[in-house]
Short mmCIF file of C-alpha atoms in Angstrom, two decimals:
data_model
loop_
_atom_site.label_atom_id
_atom_site.label_comp_id
_atom_site.label_asym_id
_atom_site.label_seq_id
_atom_site.Cartn_x
_atom_site.Cartn_y
_atom_site.Cartn_z
CA ASN A 1 -27.76 9.52 28.62
CA VAL A 2 -25.94 6.73 27.29
CA TYR A 3 -28.03 3.95 28.92
CA SER A 4 -31.83 3.67 29.81
CA PRO A 5 -32.65 0.87 31.87
CA PRO A 6 -35.56 -1.49 30.32
CA THR A 7 -39.00 -0.67 31.42
CA GLU A 8 -39.59 -4.13 32.08
CA THR A 9 -37.01 -6.24 34.38
CA PHE A 10 -36.59 -10.10 34.23
CA THR A 11 -38.58 -12.07 36.61
CA PRO A 12 -36.61 -12.90 39.73
CA PHE A 13 -34.27 -16.14 39.31
CA LEU A 14 -35.98 -18.52 41.47
CA SER A 15 -34.07 -21.67 43.49
CA SER A 16 -35.67 -23.86 41.16
CA HIS A 17 -33.61 -22.49 38.22
CA THR A 18 -37.10 -23.17 36.09
CA THR A 19 -38.51 -19.67 35.89
CA LYS A 20 -38.48 -18.04 32.28
CA HIS A 21 -36.81 -14.66 31.86
CA SER A 22 -38.64 -11.60 30.13
CA TYR A 23 -36.56 -8.69 28.90
CA SER A 24 -37.39 -5.53 26.75
CA PHE A 25 -34.72 -3.67 25.36
CA SER A 26 -36.98 -1.06 23.49
CA LYS A 27 -35.87 1.61 25.84
CA ILE A 28 -32.03 1.17 25.45
CA ILE A 29 -29.85 4.02 23.84
CA ILE A 30 -27.07 3.23 22.22
CA ASP A 31 -24.22 5.89 21.97
CA THR A 32 -21.87 5.39 18.75
CA THR A 33 -20.30 8.83 18.83
CA THR A 34 -18.53 8.90 22.37
CA LEU A 35 -16.08 5.99 22.52
CA HIS A 36 -15.39 5.66 18.76
CA PRO A 37 -12.95 8.47 18.43
CA ILE A 38 -11.27 7.69 21.51
CA LEU A 39 -10.53 4.14 20.63
CA SER A 40 -9.76 4.90 17.04
CA GLU A 41 -7.07 7.55 18.00
CA CYS A 42 -5.59 4.89 20.54
CA ARG A 43 -5.16 2.66 17.56
CA VAL A 44 -3.58 5.79 15.65
CA LEU A 45 -0.49 5.83 17.95
CA LYS A 46 1.40 2.42 18.46
CA SER A 47 2.85 0.50 21.44
CA PRO A 48 6.57 -0.37 21.16
CA HIS A 49 5.07 -4.10 21.14
CA GLU A 50 2.67 -3.28 18.33
CA ARG A 51 5.71 -1.77 16.42
CA SER A 52 7.66 -4.63 17.00
CA LEU A 53 5.05 -7.10 15.95
CA LEU A 54 4.25 -4.93 12.69
CA ARG A 55 8.13 -4.92 11.79
CA HIS A 56 8.24 -8.91 11.90
CA VAL A 57 5.25 -9.10 9.98
CA THR A 58 6.38 -6.43 7.51
CA GLU A 59 9.90 -8.47 7.21
CA LEU A 60 8.12 -12.03 6.47
CA THR A 61 5.91 -10.26 3.96
CA SER A 62 9.30 -8.80 2.38
CA LEU A 63 10.86 -12.18 2.14
CA SER A 64 7.76 -13.75 0.55
CA HIS A 65 7.69 -11.07 -1.85
CA VAL A 66 11.27 -11.99 -2.91
CA TYR A 67 10.41 -15.73 -2.92
CA THR A 68 7.90 -14.83 -5.53
CA MET A 69 9.96 -12.66 -7.59
CA LYS A 70 12.68 -15.43 -7.88
CA HIS A 71 10.13 -17.97 -8.85
CA ILE A 72 7.65 -16.10 -11.31
CA LYS A 73 8.30 -16.53 -14.99
CA PRO A 74 6.50 -15.48 -18.15
CA SER A 75 3.59 -18.36 -19.10
CA MET A 76 2.68 -18.77 -15.53
CA MET A 77 -0.63 -17.80 -14.29
CA GLU A 78 -1.25 -14.61 -11.93
CA TYR A 79 -2.76 -16.81 -9.14
CA GLN A 80 0.43 -18.90 -8.99
CA GLY A 81 2.32 -15.67 -8.13
CA GLU A 82 -0.48 -15.51 -5.11
CA SER A 83 0.24 -18.94 -4.13
CA LEU A 84 4.08 -18.77 -4.06
CA PHE A 85 3.68 -15.85 -1.59
CA ARG A 86 1.40 -17.60 0.47
CA HIS A 87 3.30 -20.76 0.63
CA TYR A 88 6.60 -19.19 1.61
CA ALA A 89 4.73 -16.91 4.46
CA TYR A 90 3.03 -19.94 5.75
CA PHE A 91 6.02 -22.55 5.60
CA THR A 92 8.83 -20.11 6.72
CA GLY A 93 7.02 -17.95 9.11
CA GLY A 94 3.70 -19.90 10.18
CA ALA A 95 1.47 -16.90 8.99
CA ARG A 96 -1.28 -18.81 7.97
CA HIS A 97 -3.59 -15.55 6.86
CA VAL A 98 -3.22 -12.79 4.37
CA GLY A 99 -4.21 -9.30 5.38
CA TYR A 100 -6.57 -8.89 2.43
CA THR A 101 -7.13 -10.33 -1.01
CA PRO A 102 -3.56 -10.59 -2.74
CA ILE A 103 -3.41 -8.41 -5.88
CA CYS A 104 -1.32 -9.86 -8.63
CA GLY A 105 -1.99 -7.84 -11.82
CA CYS A 106 0.13 -8.29 -14.80
CA GLY A 107 0.28 -6.10 -17.95
CA PRO A 108 -2.93 -3.92 -18.36
CA ASN A 109 -4.50 -5.73 -15.14
CA ALA A 110 -1.86 -3.66 -13.29
CA SER A 111 -3.84 -0.47 -13.54
CA VAL A 112 -6.85 -2.01 -12.05
CA LEU A 113 -5.99 -0.68 -8.29
CA HIS A 114 -7.73 -3.52 -6.51
CA TYR A 115 -7.40 -6.20 -8.74
CA GLY A 116 -7.80 -9.92 -7.72
CA HIS A 117 -11.31 -9.83 -6.55
CA ALA A 118 -13.97 -12.43 -7.14
CA ALA A 119 -14.91 -11.02 -10.39
CA ALA A 120 -11.13 -10.94 -11.43
CA PRO A 121 -9.18 -13.46 -9.54
CA ASN A 122 -5.53 -13.21 -10.52
CA ASP A 123 -6.56 -15.38 -13.48
CA VAL A 124 -4.67 -14.01 -16.40
CA GLN A 125 -1.45 -15.77 -17.68
CA ILE A 126 1.70 -13.57 -17.50
CA GLN A 127 3.10 -12.59 -20.76
CA ASP A 128 6.92 -12.07 -21.54
CA GLY A 129 7.39 -8.41 -21.13
CA ASP A 130 4.43 -7.74 -18.78
CA MET A 131 5.04 -5.27 -15.93
CA CYS A 132 3.90 -7.33 -12.56
CA LEU A 133 2.33 -5.69 -9.66
CA PHE A 134 1.91 -8.02 -7.01
CA ASP A 135 0.16 -6.32 -3.72
CA MET A 136 0.32 -8.67 -1.03
CA GLY A 137 0.61 -8.65 2.78
CA VAL A 138 0.99 -11.56 5.67
CA GLU A 139 -1.15 -11.45 8.81
CA TYR A 140 0.11 -12.67 11.95
CA TYR A 141 -1.16 -12.25 15.45
CA GLY A 142 -3.97 -10.24 14.22
CA TYR A 143 -1.88 -7.45 12.88
CA GLY A 144 -1.15 -7.48 9.13
CA SER A 145 1.35 -5.96 6.67
CA ASP A 146 0.91 -4.11 3.09
CA VAL A 147 3.68 -4.35 0.70
CA THR A 148 3.59 -3.90 -3.02
CA CYS A 149 6.59 -4.61 -5.45
CA SER A 150 6.40 -4.22 -9.32
CA PHE A 151 8.95 -6.10 -11.54
CA PRO A 152 8.94 -7.07 -14.93
CA ALA A 153 7.76 -10.51 -15.45
CA ASN A 154 11.12 -11.95 -17.54
CA GLY A 155 13.30 -10.02 -15.29
CA VAL A 156 14.66 -7.23 -17.23
CA PHE A 157 13.54 -3.65 -17.32
CA THR A 158 12.71 -2.19 -20.74
CA MET A 159 13.10 1.50 -21.02
CA GLN A 160 9.59 2.35 -20.97
CA GLN A 161 9.30 0.15 -17.75
CA ARG A 162 12.52 1.72 -16.15
CA VAL A 163 11.75 5.30 -16.58
CA ILE A 164 8.09 4.91 -14.65
CA TYR A 165 9.42 2.63 -12.37
CA GLU A 166 12.24 4.96 -11.05
CA GLY A 167 9.70 7.84 -11.04
CA VAL A 168 7.58 6.04 -8.50
CA LEU A 169 10.87 5.09 -6.63
CA ASN A 170 11.91 8.54 -6.57
CA ALA A 171 8.47 9.64 -4.99
CA GLN A 172 9.01 7.21 -2.44
CA ARG A 173 12.74 8.86 -1.70
CA VAL A 174 11.37 12.40 -1.51
CA VAL A 175 8.60 11.56 0.94
CA TYR A 176 11.13 9.92 3.30
CA ASP A 177 13.32 12.64 3.04
CA MET A 178 10.41 14.94 4.07
CA CYS A 179 8.14 12.92 6.53
CA GLY A 180 8.72 12.82 10.38
CA ASP A 181 6.82 14.29 13.44
CA GLY A 182 5.17 17.27 12.44
CA THR A 183 4.93 16.65 8.60
CA SER A 184 1.48 17.15 6.73
CA TRP A 185 0.67 13.97 4.91
CA VAL A 186 -1.05 15.94 2.37
CA ASP A 187 2.20 17.40 1.43
CA CYS A 188 3.88 14.16 1.21
CA HIS A 189 1.17 13.20 -1.36
CA GLN A 190 1.59 16.18 -3.32
CA ALA A 191 5.47 16.00 -3.30
CA ALA A 192 5.20 12.16 -4.46
CA GLU A 193 2.93 13.58 -7.20
CA GLY A 194 5.57 15.75 -8.51
CA GLU A 195 8.25 13.02 -8.84
CA ILE A 196 5.88 11.10 -10.97
CA LEU A 197 5.01 13.94 -13.18
CA LYS A 198 8.77 14.50 -13.39
CA ALA A 199 9.17 10.80 -14.95
CA LEU A 200 5.97 11.53 -17.08
CA ILE A 201 7.88 14.58 -18.69
CA THR A 202 11.01 12.67 -19.14
CA ALA A 203 9.20 9.74 -21.17
CA GLY A 204 7.63 12.51 -23.42
CA ILE A 205 3.73 12.00 -22.07
CA VAL A 206 3.39 15.27 -19.96
CA LEU A 207 4.45 18.62 -22.00
CA LEU A 208 5.45 21.24 -19.68
CA PRO A 209 5.46 24.71 -21.07
CA ASP A 210 8.20 27.08 -20.24
CA ASP A 211 6.35 29.08 -18.43
CA GLN A 212 5.08 26.73 -16.22
CA THR A 213 6.36 24.57 -13.35
CA VAL A 214 6.24 21.06 -12.27
CA GLU A 215 4.61 22.46 -8.77
CA GLU A 216 1.90 24.28 -11.08
CA LEU A 217 0.90 20.76 -12.56
CA VAL A 218 0.63 19.28 -9.41
CA GLU A 219 -1.48 22.37 -8.19
CA MET A 220 -4.19 21.74 -11.24
CA ARG A 221 -4.15 18.07 -10.09
CA LEU A 222 -2.68 16.71 -13.31
CA GLY A 223 -0.80 14.30 -11.04
CA ALA A 224 -4.35 12.41 -10.02
CA VAL A 225 -4.79 11.13 -13.86
CA PHE A 226 -1.94 9.12 -13.35
CA MET A 227 -2.11 8.37 -9.34
CA PRO A 228 -5.65 8.37 -8.51
CA HIS A 229 -5.47 7.10 -5.18
CA GLY A 230 -3.92 8.40 -1.78
CA LEU A 231 -0.20 7.91 -1.01
CA GLY A 232 -0.98 5.53 1.63
CA HIS A 233 -2.89 4.61 5.10
CA PHE A 234 -2.79 3.72 8.70
CA ILE A 235 -1.79 0.23 9.10
CA GLY A 236 -2.06 -2.29 12.05
CA ILE A 237 -5.29 -4.34 13.21
CA ASP A 238 -6.69 -3.53 10.04
CA THR A 239 -5.01 -3.13 6.77
CA HIS A 240 -6.48 0.19 6.20
CA ASP A 241 -6.62 0.93 10.03
CA VAL A 242 -8.80 3.51 11.48
CA GLY A 243 -8.16 7.44 12.82
CA GLY A 244 -7.85 8.96 9.49
CA TYR A 245 -10.63 11.45 9.66
CA LEU A 246 -11.28 12.23 13.29
CA PRO A 247 -12.59 15.48 14.92
CA GLY A 248 -10.31 17.88 15.77
CA HIS A 249 -7.98 16.69 12.56
CA PRO A 250 -7.85 18.18 8.92
CA GLU A 251 -10.74 17.13 6.97
CA ARG A 252 -10.96 15.45 3.61
CA ILE A 253 -10.11 17.82 0.60
CA ALA A 254 -12.57 17.82 -1.94
CA LYS A 255 -10.41 17.81 -5.04
CA ALA A 256 -8.82 14.75 -7.53
CA GLY A 257 -6.43 12.45 -5.78
CA LEU A 258 -6.69 14.43 -2.68
CA LYS A 259 -10.30 13.16 -1.84
CA SER A 260 -8.69 9.79 -1.95
CA LEU A 261 -6.78 10.01 0.81
CA ARG A 262 -7.24 7.94 3.78
CA THR A 263 -6.10 10.55 6.13
CA ALA A 264 -4.86 14.45 5.99
CA ARG A 265 -3.45 14.38 9.40
CA VAL A 266 -0.20 15.76 10.48
CA LEU A 267 1.93 12.95 11.05
CA ARG A 268 3.20 11.92 14.48
CA ALA A 269 5.94 9.80 15.99
CA GLY A 270 4.34 6.49 16.55
CA MET A 271 2.05 6.33 13.90
CA THR A 272 2.59 3.30 11.20
CA ILE A 273 1.48 4.41 7.75
CA THR A 274 2.26 2.64 4.36
CA VAL A 275 4.02 4.97 1.68
CA GLU A 276 2.42 3.60 -1.80
CA PRO A 277 2.92 5.85 -4.74
CA GLY A 278 2.05 4.51 -8.01
CA CYS A 279 1.74 5.51 -11.84
CA TYR A 280 -1.08 3.94 -14.00
CA PHE A 281 -2.27 4.06 -17.54
CA ILE A 282 -6.11 3.75 -16.79
CA PRO A 283 -7.93 4.03 -19.96
CA SER A 284 -11.15 5.64 -18.75
CA LEU A 285 -9.14 8.42 -17.09
CA ILE A 286 -6.31 8.81 -20.03
CA GLU A 287 -9.58 9.08 -22.41
CA GLU A 288 -11.27 11.84 -20.15
CA ALA A 289 -8.06 13.90 -19.44
CA THR A 290 -6.98 13.64 -23.48
CA SER A 291 -10.75 14.99 -24.67
CA PRO A 292 -10.67 18.38 -26.05
CA SER A 293 -12.79 19.77 -23.43
CA SER A 294 -10.47 18.57 -20.55
CA PRO A 295 -8.05 21.42 -19.07
CA PHE A 296 -5.40 18.72 -19.01
CA CYS A 297 -5.43 17.93 -22.89
CA GLN A 298 -2.96 20.62 -23.81
CA TYR A 299 -0.58 18.98 -21.29
CA LEU A 300 -0.46 15.32 -22.56
CA ASN A 301 0.94 13.74 -25.81
CA LYS A 302 -1.65 11.52 -27.14
CA ASP A 303 0.89 9.78 -29.56
CA VAL A 304 3.22 8.64 -26.60
CA LEU A 305 0.59 7.84 -24.44
CA LYS A 306 -0.55 5.08 -26.96
CA GLU A 307 2.48 3.40 -26.60
CA TYR A 308 1.48 2.67 -22.53
CA VAL A 309 -1.60 1.82 -23.35
CA SER A 310 -0.77 -2.10 -22.14
CA PHE A 311 1.87 -1.09 -19.88
CA GLY A 312 -0.52 -1.18 -17.08
CA GLY A 313 1.16 0.52 -13.78
CA ALA A 314 3.84 0.18 -11.40
CA ARG A 315 3.18 0.88 -7.59
CA LEU A 316 5.68 0.63 -4.67
CA GLU A 317 4.58 0.29 -1.09
CA ASP A 318 6.45 0.27 2.36
CA VAL A 319 5.16 0.00 5.59
CA VAL A 320 7.14 2.84 7.83
CA GLU A 321 7.39 4.28 11.08
CA ILE A 322 7.10 7.65 12.00
CA THR A 323 9.65 8.93 14.44
CA GLN A 324 10.37 12.42 16.11
CA ASP A 325 13.13 13.05 13.55
CA GLY A 326 12.01 11.12 10.18
CA CYS A 327 10.85 7.68 9.77
CA ILE A 328 12.01 3.74 9.99
CA ASN A 329 10.91 1.77 6.95
CA TYR A 330 10.10 -1.84 8.01
CA THR A 331 10.02 -3.14 4.47
CA ILE A 332 13.32 -4.99 3.21
CA CYS A 333 12.42 -5.42 -0.40
CA PRO A 334 14.52 -5.03 -3.48
CA ARG A 335 13.85 -1.49 -4.69
CA THR A 336 16.56 -0.16 -7.26
CA ILE A 337 16.22 -1.71 -10.51
CA LYS A 338 19.71 -3.28 -10.10
CA GLU A 339 18.47 -4.92 -6.83
CA VAL A 340 15.07 -6.09 -8.66
CA GLU A 341 17.10 -7.37 -11.54
CA HIS A 342 19.77 -9.02 -9.12
CA VAL A 343 16.81 -11.13 -7.29
CA MET A 344 15.13 -12.07 -10.41
CA ARG A 345 18.19 -13.77 -11.41
CA GLY A 346 18.19 -15.89 -8.21
CA GLY A 347 20.56 -13.35 -6.38
CA LYS A 348 21.02 -13.36 -2.85
CA TRP A 349 18.92 -11.47 -0.44
CA PRO A 350 19.11 -9.86 1.72
CA PRO A 351 22.17 -8.04 0.16
CA LEU A 352 25.45 -7.51 1.34
CA CYS A 353 25.24 -3.80 0.92
CA ASP A 354 22.54 -1.09 0.82
CA GLU A 355 22.52 0.68 -2.27
CA MET A 356 20.00 3.12 -1.51
CA PRO A 357 20.14 4.18 2.07
CA GLU A 358 17.58 7.08 1.45
CA LEU A 359 15.21 4.49 1.59
CA LYS A 360 15.67 3.82 5.65
CA ARG A 361 15.38 0.29 5.07
CA VAL A 362 17.29 -0.09 8.84
CA ASN A 363 17.05 -3.80 8.88
CA LEU A 364 18.06 -4.54 5.24
CA LEU A 365 21.50 -5.59 6.10
CA THR A 366 20.96 -7.39 9.49
CA TYR A 367 17.92 -9.40 8.95
CA SER A 368 18.38 -13.22 8.90
CA PRO A 369 15.64 -15.53 8.06
CA LEU A 370 15.06 -17.86 11.33
CA VAL A 371 14.04 -21.16 9.32
CA MET A 372 15.03 -22.59 6.00
CA ASN A 373 13.24 -21.91 2.57
CA PRO A 374 10.77 -24.32 1.05
CA PRO A 375 11.82 -26.94 -1.21
CA SER A 376 12.82 -25.87 -4.45
CA ILE A 377 9.74 -25.72 -7.01
#
């Protein structure tokens, strides 16, 4: 019984239009279980028109990030980065809204996963040498994008920043190489963790015994110390779109890191999802992991970790469409270190050549902005 009529009906409507109506809804039964999974599943697989709109809004988001990167400087405030992004998106693309509160964390603030909220409103001054993590997305005609760029405030990567950033970039590359129709999203997450752990081994932060493998470190959940969130989420009408855990699909995994996945589903052609690996130095997680009672303590070099306390973190986030034989990356941001430093020197973007085709940025070389850039600051 989805619906039971009220026991009392309204008084018949008279021609005089003066009779008061009397309603009773006490007997109505509202079913919240039947339609929810059906409508949610409808939003998981996007139509061609939806995918076209998501591609457009992600390309506009990408160029808004590029504009921000070109104009951000040490001594500016984090909220000025947010302002630059909003200005470009509205002036150039007519996008009046963003899909969520922009995250503009610099230095240690980059380790706060959802920084930028009312209690920490992007209100810290950017310092020379800071790593900036800017997570912002344009909303247009009800559909939103979600893109993250990480870059040095002064435009030049230090050796510390370089090794961590390349680990995160390699995590994206390995995911794009494996994802497609029929791929487990959980497998993608763990593959990304493995690449980040390899970078941490290179940095001397993680110690890999001769008799163990990176895969074993992933299995014991060491990667969750440095990437406590999930690899990504469905995207569309909502930034974190629905359908992650519906009946008939894999359930949430109750393990560190994996429990934060917004879906554990097998990927299907027509899905749109973000790929957002990150590496963070979160004081509370590091303190817990390096305590003598922690099973991770023996794998971590405390002395080297101290050098990264103020690093914050790095995250790269793209919006991708899953296809039958792989994926299409809608994001056209600079991603390699050479690309990032080129843009921050004021270099031309979009570029004339694609330095990393493995990222599958299919429109990178063909995209042409429709209107002029905002007036110079």
